[in-house]
Amino acid sequence: MTKIYNWGILGAAKFAREHMGPAIHLASGARLAGLATSSYDKSAPFRAFAPDIRVYESYDALIHDPKIDVVYIPLPNHLHVEWALKALKAGKHVLCEKPIALEAAEIDQIISLRDETGLMAAEAYMILHHPQWQRAKEIIDSGEIGRLRHVSGIFTFDNREDTGNIRNKAETGGGGIRDIGVYTYGSARFVTGQEPTELRADVEFEKGIDTYANVTGRFGDITFTLINSIRMANRQRMEFHGEKGVLALTAPFNAQVFGEPKLTVECSGGVIREERFPAAQHYKLQVENFCAAIGGDRSAYPVSLEFSQGTQAMIDRVFADAKR
């Protein structure tokens, strides 16, 4: 019989309400058992699909409840490390929204506590749970498009009117790079299997947050151009350009929301192949993979803290170059 793990959420965030809460509720091996919020009214949307959920008045009350097995953290970025450590010290497995930290060095203490306790701790980097990304890496590694020479990616949207959004606040670790740069940088690292050997960043700031970033450089002999902005029209796409063909993902990050996830392969001679993924639910798969990892198969969760630390190290380099 499959073990069911009780999940608790810290805070009634919009993202948790619309995406991760329902995913936990629907995932095999998981049960949405708790929500910590100072406003009981904010729990109403969660109780609508999980009527037996327990509502806690404080984060501490939830993480110290022995009935809770896993703590999911969708708090503002600057609170991630603090509450990840508190939850681990309370004996809970931890799944924390990206970015799990504001600087790569901060992740060391989470790794250390993970290893000390034997608990599962990871970043909720949902895209790598989507089969389109596993397939993309498989195609690149197979050599179908030949030697990979260039990676290009873009992820943009415009939220300038939403002034209260935490992405528009410097004090909460806002900005486009931490919010969506993590996707273009991390996915490029995942597919190439390499870290940037050269990096240059053209970044624009507004009231202490980055609103546009064009990052160029090399993964060894593979060049890259990655663009992110929270002041541009909606756009997302990743392309991997080889000597024999081009692999493109047309809805690489917000699958189903931005559009149907589709992978295309264009080879010399104009031959095009499309692979579609109409049914995959990456948030649900993420929860199920996390539960499998708790159960002993750590390889079931493809995003280790060490991988997340590598992406954060790249983010740190982008900010450092922008300041230089």
PDB file of C-alpha atoms in Angstrom, residues 19-274:
ATOM      1  CA  HIS A  19      -1.307  25.797  -8.567  1.00  0.00           C
ATOM      2  CA  MET A  20       0.536  23.944  -5.825  1.00  0.00           C
ATOM      3  CA  GLY A  21      -2.373  23.508  -3.407  1.00  0.00           C
ATOM      4  CA  PRO A  22      -4.523  21.755  -6.025  1.00  0.00           C
ATOM      5  CA  ALA A  23      -1.482  19.761  -7.203  1.00  0.00           C
ATOM      6  CA  ILE A  24      -0.801  18.460  -3.692  1.00  0.00           C
ATOM      7  CA  HIS A  25      -4.489  17.604  -3.324  1.00  0.00           C
ATOM      8  CA  LEU A  26      -4.536  15.624  -6.594  1.00  0.00           C
ATOM      9  CA  ALA A  27      -1.114  13.969  -6.390  1.00  0.00           C
ATOM     10  CA  SER A  28      -0.756  10.293  -5.642  1.00  0.00           C
ATOM     11  CA  GLY A  29       0.908   9.720  -2.285  1.00  0.00           C
ATOM     12  CA  ALA A  30       0.124  13.202  -0.935  1.00  0.00           C
ATOM     13  CA  ARG A  31      -2.609  14.728   1.168  1.00  0.00           C
ATOM     14  CA  LEU A  32      -3.106  18.459   1.643  1.00  0.00           C
ATOM     15  CA  ALA A  33      -3.522  18.444   5.410  1.00  0.00           C
ATOM     16  CA  GLY A  34      -2.614  21.926   6.643  1.00  0.00           C
ATOM     17  CA  LEU A  35      -2.412  25.620   5.830  1.00  0.00           C
ATOM     18  CA  ALA A  36      -0.831  28.278   8.029  1.00  0.00           C
ATOM     19  CA  THR A  37      -2.333  31.742   7.661  1.00  0.00           C
ATOM     20  CA  SER A  38      -3.056  34.572  10.069  1.00  0.00           C
ATOM     21  CA  SER A  39      -6.334  35.237   8.230  1.00  0.00           C
ATOM     22  CA  TYR A  40      -8.818  32.382   8.318  1.00  0.00           C
ATOM     23  CA  ASP A  41     -10.736  33.990   5.460  1.00  0.00           C
ATOM     24  CA  LYS A  42      -7.748  33.391   3.178  1.00  0.00           C
ATOM     25  CA  SER A  43      -8.141  29.652   3.704  1.00  0.00           C
ATOM     26  CA  ALA A  44     -11.575  29.586   2.023  1.00  0.00           C
ATOM     27  CA  PRO A  45     -10.281  28.814  -1.525  1.00  0.00           C
ATOM     28  CA  PHE A  46      -8.182  25.958  -0.124  1.00  0.00           C
ATOM     29  CA  ARG A  47     -11.085  24.560   1.905  1.00  0.00           C
ATOM     30  CA  ALA A  48     -13.182  24.628  -1.267  1.00  0.00           C
ATOM     31  CA  PHE A  49     -11.158  21.776  -2.800  1.00  0.00           C
ATOM     32  CA  ALA A  50      -9.708  20.292   0.418  1.00  0.00           C
ATOM     33  CA  PRO A  51     -12.543  20.629   2.964  1.00  0.00           C
ATOM     34  CA  ASP A  52     -10.763  18.662   5.700  1.00  0.00           C
ATOM     35  CA  ILE A  53      -7.661  20.864   5.670  1.00  0.00           C
ATOM     36  CA  ARG A  54      -6.570  22.147   9.092  1.00  0.00           C
ATOM     37  CA  VAL A  55      -5.910  25.885   9.341  1.00  0.00           C
ATOM     38  CA  TYR A  56      -3.090  27.021  11.652  1.00  0.00           C
ATOM     39  CA  GLU A  57      -2.761  30.553  12.991  1.00  0.00           C
ATOM     40  CA  SER A  58       1.028  30.572  12.714  1.00  0.00           C
ATOM     41  CA  TYR A  59       3.811  29.004  10.663  1.00  0.00           C
ATOM     42  CA  ASP A  60       5.407  27.652  13.849  1.00  0.00           C
ATOM     43  CA  ALA A  61       2.220  25.834  14.812  1.00  0.00           C
ATOM     44  CA  LEU A  62       2.144  24.021  11.481  1.00  0.00           C
ATOM     45  CA  ILE A  63       5.800  22.977  11.354  1.00  0.00           C
ATOM     46  CA  HIS A  64       5.659  21.624  14.913  1.00  0.00           C
ATOM     47  CA  ASP A  65       2.517  19.546  14.370  1.00  0.00           C
ATOM     48  CA  PRO A  66       3.655  15.889  14.408  1.00  0.00           C
ATOM     49  CA  LYS A  67       0.881  15.026  11.947  1.00  0.00           C
ATOM     50  CA  ILE A  68       2.530  17.105   9.194  1.00  0.00           C
ATOM     51  CA  ASP A  69       5.200  15.259   7.177  1.00  0.00           C
ATOM     52  CA  VAL A  70       6.096  17.796   4.477  1.00  0.00           C
ATOM     53  CA  VAL A  71       6.226  21.591   4.537  1.00  0.00           C
ATOM     54  CA  TYR A  72       5.780  23.481   1.276  1.00  0.00           C
ATOM     55  CA  ILE A  73       7.123  27.060   1.350  1.00  0.00           C
ATOM     56  CA  PRO A  74       5.714  29.622  -1.150  1.00  0.00           C
ATOM     57  CA  LEU A  75       6.688  32.650   0.955  1.00  0.00           C
ATOM     58  CA  PRO A  76       8.430  35.779  -0.423  1.00  0.00           C
ATOM     59  CA  ASN A  77      11.973  35.032  -1.555  1.00  0.00           C
ATOM     60  CA  HIS A  78      13.779  36.614   1.392  1.00  0.00           C
ATOM     61  CA  LEU A  79      12.036  34.226   3.819  1.00  0.00           C
ATOM     62  CA  HIS A  80      12.869  30.958   2.072  1.00  0.00           C
ATOM     63  CA  VAL A  81      16.110  30.028   3.825  1.00  0.00           C
ATOM     64  CA  GLU A  82      14.823  30.968   7.284  1.00  0.00           C
ATOM     65  CA  TRP A  83      11.718  28.813   7.096  1.00  0.00           C
ATOM     66  CA  ALA A  84      13.377  25.948   5.244  1.00  0.00           C
ATOM     67  CA  LEU A  85      15.856  25.644   8.105  1.00  0.00           C
ATOM     68  CA  LYS A  86      13.139  25.940  10.753  1.00  0.00           C
ATOM     69  CA  ALA A  87      11.052  23.238   9.095  1.00  0.00           C
ATOM     70  CA  LEU A  88      14.014  20.869   8.761  1.00  0.00           C
ATOM     71  CA  LYS A  89      14.928  21.425  12.412  1.00  0.00           C
ATOM     72  CA  ALA A  90      11.314  20.573  13.279  1.00  0.00           C
ATOM     73  CA  GLY A  91      11.754  17.228  11.523  1.00  0.00           C
ATOM     74  CA  LYS A  92       9.845  18.019   8.340  1.00  0.00           C
ATOM     75  CA  HIS A  93      10.696  17.329   4.733  1.00  0.00           C
ATOM     76  CA  VAL A  94      10.857  20.626   2.833  1.00  0.00           C
ATOM     77  CA  LEU A  95       9.854  21.681  -0.662  1.00  0.00           C
ATOM     78  CA  CYS A  96      10.602  25.385  -1.117  1.00  0.00           C
ATOM     79  CA  GLU A  97       9.673  27.652  -4.001  1.00  0.00           C
ATOM     80  CA  LYS A  98      12.388  29.030  -6.222  1.00  0.00           C
ATOM     81  CA  PRO A  99      14.689  30.708  -5.706  1.00  0.00           C
ATOM     82  CA  ILE A 100      15.368  28.718  -2.560  1.00  0.00           C
ATOM     83  CA  ALA A 101      17.940  31.366  -1.535  1.00  0.00           C
ATOM     84  CA  LEU A 102      19.058  34.841  -2.553  1.00  0.00           C
ATOM     85  CA  GLU A 103      22.722  33.815  -2.786  1.00  0.00           C
ATOM     86  CA  ALA A 104      24.346  30.468  -3.538  1.00  0.00           C
ATOM     87  CA  ALA A 105      26.326  30.372  -0.288  1.00  0.00           C
ATOM     88  CA  GLU A 106      23.086  30.412   1.722  1.00  0.00           C
ATOM     89  CA  ILE A 107      22.150  27.006   0.346  1.00  0.00           C
ATOM     90  CA  ASP A 108      25.144  25.391   2.089  1.00  0.00           C
ATOM     91  CA  GLN A 109      23.366  25.436   5.440  1.00  0.00           C
ATOM     92  CA  ILE A 110      20.257  23.791   3.950  1.00  0.00           C
ATOM     93  CA  ILE A 111      22.404  21.071   2.355  1.00  0.00           C
ATOM     94  CA  SER A 112      24.206  20.537   5.645  1.00  0.00           C
ATOM     95  CA  LEU A 113      20.968  20.188   7.603  1.00  0.00           C
ATOM     96  CA  ARG A 114      19.483  17.909   4.929  1.00  0.00           C
ATOM     97  CA  ASP A 115      22.474  15.602   5.227  1.00  0.00           C
ATOM     98  CA  GLU A 116      22.501  15.761   9.031  1.00  0.00           C
ATOM     99  CA  THR A 117      18.799  14.910   9.397  1.00  0.00           C
ATOM    100  CA  GLY A 118      18.388  12.574   6.425  1.00  0.00           C
ATOM    101  CA  LEU A 119      15.264  14.512   5.463  1.00  0.00           C
ATOM    102  CA  MET A 120      14.316  15.407   1.904  1.00  0.00           C
ATOM    103  CA  ALA A 121      14.819  19.074   1.020  1.00  0.00           C
ATOM    104  CA  ALA A 122      14.564  20.567  -2.454  1.00  0.00           C
ATOM    105  CA  GLU A 123      13.622  23.549  -4.553  1.00  0.00           C
ATOM    106  CA  ALA A 124      10.247  23.506  -6.304  1.00  0.00           C
ATOM    107  CA  TYR A 125      11.769  23.827  -9.771  1.00  0.00           C
ATOM    108  CA  MET A 126       8.766  22.352 -11.517  1.00  0.00           C
ATOM    109  CA  ILE A 127       9.868  22.530 -15.162  1.00  0.00           C
ATOM    110  CA  LEU A 128      12.293  19.610 -14.915  1.00  0.00           C
ATOM    111  CA  HIS A 129       9.407  17.380 -13.854  1.00  0.00           C
ATOM    112  CA  HIS A 130       7.732  18.042 -17.192  1.00  0.00           C
ATOM    113  CA  PRO A 131       8.440  15.312 -19.784  1.00  0.00           C
ATOM    114  CA  GLN A 132       9.256  17.881 -22.472  1.00  0.00           C
ATOM    115  CA  TRP A 133      12.468  18.761 -20.647  1.00  0.00           C
ATOM    116  CA  GLN A 134      13.490  15.158 -20.070  1.00  0.00           C
ATOM    117  CA  ARG A 135      12.850  14.563 -23.778  1.00  0.00           C
ATOM    118  CA  ALA A 136      14.821  17.669 -24.790  1.00  0.00           C
ATOM    119  CA  LYS A 137      17.902  16.470 -22.947  1.00  0.00           C
ATOM    120  CA  GLU A 138      17.470  13.004 -24.414  1.00  0.00           C
ATOM    121  CA  ILE A 139      17.418  14.422 -27.955  1.00  0.00           C
ATOM    122  CA  ILE A 140      20.482  16.611 -27.368  1.00  0.00           C
ATOM    123  CA  ASP A 141      22.422  13.749 -25.792  1.00  0.00           C
ATOM    124  CA  SER A 142      21.476  11.425 -28.671  1.00  0.00           C
ATOM    125  CA  GLY A 143      23.267  13.677 -31.165  1.00  0.00           C
ATOM    126  CA  GLU A 144      20.204  14.007 -33.382  1.00  0.00           C
ATOM    127  CA  ILE A 145      20.815  17.715 -33.987  1.00  0.00           C
ATOM    128  CA  GLY A 146      24.577  17.250 -34.054  1.00  0.00           C
ATOM    129  CA  ARG A 147      27.120  19.048 -31.941  1.00  0.00           C
ATOM    130  CA  LEU A 148      25.369  21.715 -29.862  1.00  0.00           C
ATOM    131  CA  ARG A 149      26.745  25.163 -30.644  1.00  0.00           C
ATOM    132  CA  HIS A 150      24.299  27.742 -29.253  1.00  0.00           C
ATOM    133  CA  VAL A 151      21.487  28.060 -26.702  1.00  0.00           C
ATOM    134  CA  SER A 152      19.013  30.929 -26.811  1.00  0.00           C
ATOM    135  CA  GLY A 153      16.168  31.574 -24.425  1.00  0.00           C
ATOM    136  CA  ILE A 154      13.635  34.215 -23.569  1.00  0.00           C
ATOM    137  CA  PHE A 155      11.072  34.550 -20.785  1.00  0.00           C
ATOM    138  CA  THR A 156       9.292  37.897 -20.406  1.00  0.00           C
ATOM    139  CA  PHE A 157       6.070  39.413 -19.122  1.00  0.00           C
ATOM    140  CA  ASP A 158       4.939  42.881 -18.043  1.00  0.00           C
ATOM    141  CA  ASN A 159       3.795  43.468 -14.461  1.00  0.00           C
ATOM    142  CA  ARG A 160       4.656  47.161 -14.096  1.00  0.00           C
ATOM    143  CA  GLU A 161       1.054  48.002 -13.142  1.00  0.00           C
ATOM    144  CA  ASP A 162       1.036  45.494 -10.284  1.00  0.00           C
ATOM    145  CA  THR A 163       3.007  47.692  -7.897  1.00  0.00           C
ATOM    146  CA  GLY A 164       2.103  45.630  -4.825  1.00  0.00           C
ATOM    147  CA  ASN A 165       3.511  42.431  -6.325  1.00  0.00           C
ATOM    148  CA  ILE A 166       6.493  41.028  -4.402  1.00  0.00           C
ATOM    149  CA  ARG A 167       8.364  40.812  -7.738  1.00  0.00           C
ATOM    150  CA  ASN A 168       8.323  44.621  -7.804  1.00  0.00           C
ATOM    151  CA  LYS A 169       9.730  45.006  -4.288  1.00  0.00           C
ATOM    152  CA  ALA A 170      13.453  45.044  -3.584  1.00  0.00           C
ATOM    153  CA  GLU A 171      12.964  44.264   0.118  1.00  0.00           C
ATOM    154  CA  THR A 172      11.395  40.865  -0.648  1.00  0.00           C
ATOM    155  CA  GLY A 173      14.097  39.775  -3.096  1.00  0.00           C
ATOM    156  CA  GLY A 174      12.071  40.747  -6.149  1.00  0.00           C
ATOM    157  CA  GLY A 175      13.080  41.327  -9.741  1.00  0.00           C
ATOM    158  CA  GLY A 176      12.990  39.343 -12.952  1.00  0.00           C
ATOM    159  CA  ILE A 177      16.234  37.399 -12.661  1.00  0.00           C
ATOM    160  CA  ARG A 178      15.294  35.579  -9.461  1.00  0.00           C
ATOM    161  CA  ASP A 179      11.712  35.059 -10.611  1.00  0.00           C
ATOM    162  CA  ILE A 180      12.160  33.914 -14.218  1.00  0.00           C
ATOM    163  CA  GLY A 181      15.882  34.064 -14.991  1.00  0.00           C
ATOM    164  CA  VAL A 182      16.104  30.964 -12.827  1.00  0.00           C
ATOM    165  CA  TYR A 183      14.191  29.125 -15.573  1.00  0.00           C
ATOM    166  CA  THR A 184      16.261  30.163 -18.578  1.00  0.00           C
ATOM    167  CA  TYR A 185      19.555  29.717 -16.715  1.00  0.00           C
ATOM    168  CA  GLY A 186      18.627  26.435 -15.011  1.00  0.00           C
ATOM    169  CA  SER A 187      17.136  24.800 -18.097  1.00  0.00           C
ATOM    170  CA  ALA A 188      20.194  25.696 -20.162  1.00  0.00           C
ATOM    171  CA  ARG A 189      22.428  24.180 -17.468  1.00  0.00           C
ATOM    172  CA  PHE A 190      20.252  21.058 -17.334  1.00  0.00           C
ATOM    173  CA  VAL A 191      20.286  20.342 -21.069  1.00  0.00           C
ATOM    174  CA  THR A 192      23.962  21.162 -21.660  1.00  0.00           C
ATOM    175  CA  GLY A 193      25.137  19.602 -18.394  1.00  0.00           C
ATOM    176  CA  GLN A 194      27.612  22.449 -18.068  1.00  0.00           C
ATOM    177  CA  GLU A 195      28.295  25.548 -16.002  1.00  0.00           C
ATOM    178  CA  PRO A 196      29.020  28.951 -17.612  1.00  0.00           C
ATOM    179  CA  THR A 197      32.706  29.470 -18.300  1.00  0.00           C
ATOM    180  CA  GLU A 198      32.155  33.032 -19.572  1.00  0.00           C
ATOM    181  CA  LEU A 199      29.327  35.417 -18.723  1.00  0.00           C
ATOM    182  CA  ARG A 200      28.406  39.014 -19.502  1.00  0.00           C
ATOM    183  CA  ALA A 201      25.255  40.727 -18.249  1.00  0.00           C
ATOM    184  CA  ASP A 202      23.395  43.774 -19.557  1.00  0.00           C
ATOM    185  CA  VAL A 203      20.878  44.522 -16.787  1.00  0.00           C
ATOM    186  CA  GLU A 204      18.430  47.383 -16.250  1.00  0.00           C
ATOM    187  CA  PHE A 205      17.225  48.278 -12.750  1.00  0.00           C
ATOM    188  CA  GLU A 206      14.194  50.162 -11.482  1.00  0.00           C
ATOM    189  CA  LYS A 207      13.813  51.099  -7.801  1.00  0.00           C
ATOM    190  CA  GLY A 208      16.264  48.432  -6.692  1.00  0.00           C
ATOM    191  CA  ILE A 209      14.957  45.535  -8.791  1.00  0.00           C
ATOM    192  CA  ASP A 210      16.110  44.218 -12.142  1.00  0.00           C
ATOM    193  CA  THR A 211      13.505  44.654 -14.873  1.00  0.00           C
ATOM    194  CA  TYR A 212      15.515  43.544 -17.923  1.00  0.00           C
ATOM    195  CA  ALA A 213      18.519  41.275 -18.328  1.00  0.00           C
ATOM    196  CA  ASN A 214      20.332  40.108 -21.455  1.00  0.00           C
ATOM    197  CA  VAL A 215      22.942  37.558 -20.421  1.00  0.00           C
ATOM    198  CA  THR A 216      25.465  36.184 -22.895  1.00  0.00           C
ATOM    199  CA  GLY A 217      28.402  33.863 -22.541  1.00  0.00           C
ATOM    200  CA  ARG A 218      29.651  30.322 -22.967  1.00  0.00           C
ATOM    201  CA  PHE A 219      29.152  26.857 -21.564  1.00  0.00           C
ATOM    202  CA  GLY A 220      32.563  25.711 -22.704  1.00  0.00           C
ATOM    203  CA  ASP A 221      32.368  25.803 -26.507  1.00  0.00           C
ATOM    204  CA  ILE A 222      28.587  26.366 -26.481  1.00  0.00           C
ATOM    205  CA  THR A 223      27.547  30.021 -26.670  1.00  0.00           C
ATOM    206  CA  PHE A 224      24.328  31.297 -25.088  1.00  0.00           C
ATOM    207  CA  THR A 225      22.005  34.290 -25.097  1.00  0.00           C
ATOM    208  CA  LEU A 226      19.331  34.430 -22.386  1.00  0.00           C
ATOM    209  CA  ILE A 227      16.838  37.291 -22.012  1.00  0.00           C
ATOM    210  CA  ASN A 228      14.452  37.953 -19.131  1.00  0.00           C
ATOM    211  CA  SER A 229      12.219  40.906 -18.362  1.00  0.00           C
ATOM    212  CA  ILE A 230       9.232  41.856 -16.225  1.00  0.00           C
ATOM    213  CA  ARG A 231       8.625  44.933 -18.408  1.00  0.00           C
ATOM    214  CA  MET A 232       8.102  43.325 -21.814  1.00  0.00           C
ATOM    215  CA  ALA A 233       5.288  41.549 -23.657  1.00  0.00           C
ATOM    216  CA  ASN A 234       4.566  37.915 -22.821  1.00  0.00           C
ATOM    217  CA  ARG A 235       7.076  35.623 -24.472  1.00  0.00           C
ATOM    218  CA  GLN A 236       8.794  32.355 -23.669  1.00  0.00           C
ATOM    219  CA  ARG A 237      10.878  30.050 -25.828  1.00  0.00           C
ATOM    220  CA  MET A 238      14.058  27.993 -25.626  1.00  0.00           C
ATOM    221  CA  GLU A 239      16.147  26.920 -28.616  1.00  0.00           C
ATOM    222  CA  PHE A 240      19.135  24.586 -28.839  1.00  0.00           C
ATOM    223  CA  HIS A 241      21.014  25.073 -32.110  1.00  0.00           C
ATOM    224  CA  GLY A 242      23.233  22.243 -33.269  1.00  0.00           C
ATOM    225  CA  GLU A 243      25.346  21.659 -36.345  1.00  0.00           C
ATOM    226  CA  LYS A 244      22.651  19.422 -37.898  1.00  0.00           C
ATOM    227  CA  GLY A 245      19.436  20.906 -36.581  1.00  0.00           C
ATOM    228  CA  VAL A 246      17.519  22.995 -34.068  1.00  0.00           C
ATOM    229  CA  LEU A 247      15.483  21.842 -31.077  1.00  0.00           C
ATOM    230  CA  ALA A 248      12.873  24.324 -29.803  1.00  0.00           C
ATOM    231  CA  LEU A 249      10.445  24.352 -26.879  1.00  0.00           C
ATOM    232  CA  THR A 250       7.521  26.708 -27.482  1.00  0.00           C
ATOM    233  CA  ALA A 251       5.943  26.714 -24.002  1.00  0.00           C
ATOM    234  CA  PRO A 252       8.952  25.714 -21.920  1.00  0.00           C
ATOM    235  CA  PHE A 253       8.095  27.210 -18.546  1.00  0.00           C
ATOM    236  CA  ASN A 254       4.360  27.820 -18.074  1.00  0.00           C
ATOM    237  CA  ALA A 255       3.117  24.697 -19.815  1.00  0.00           C
ATOM    238  CA  GLN A 256      -0.632  24.864 -20.576  1.00  0.00           C
ATOM    239  CA  VAL A 257      -0.861  28.412 -19.180  1.00  0.00           C
ATOM    240  CA  PHE A 258       1.275  30.031 -21.894  1.00  0.00           C
ATOM    241  CA  GLY A 259       0.265  27.409 -24.421  1.00  0.00           C
ATOM    242  CA  GLU A 260       0.351  23.711 -25.184  1.00  0.00           C
ATOM    243  CA  PRO A 261       3.860  22.395 -24.527  1.00  0.00           C
ATOM    244  CA  LYS A 262       5.381  21.411 -27.830  1.00  0.00           C
ATOM    245  CA  LEU A 263       8.859  20.325 -28.818  1.00  0.00           C
ATOM    246  CA  THR A 264       9.982  20.767 -32.426  1.00  0.00           C
ATOM    247  CA  VAL A 265      13.026  19.392 -34.182  1.00  0.00           C
ATOM    248  CA  GLU A 266      14.101  21.022 -37.427  1.00  0.00           C
ATOM    249  CA  CYS A 267      16.930  19.364 -39.271  1.00  0.00           C
ATOM    250  CA  SER A 268      18.807  20.331 -42.419  1.00  0.00           C
ATOM    251  CA  GLY A 269      16.620  19.861 -45.462  1.00  0.00           C
ATOM    252  CA  GLY A 270      13.614  21.408 -43.735  1.00  0.00           C
ATOM    253  CA  VAL A 271      12.388  18.233 -42.037  1.00  0.00           C
ATOM    254  CA  ILE A 272      10.326  19.161 -38.981  1.00  0.00           C
ATOM    255  CA  ARG A 273       9.088  16.827 -36.247  1.00  0.00           C
ATOM    256  CA  GLU A 274       6.696  17.904 -33.491  1.00  0.00           C
TER     257      GLU A 274
END
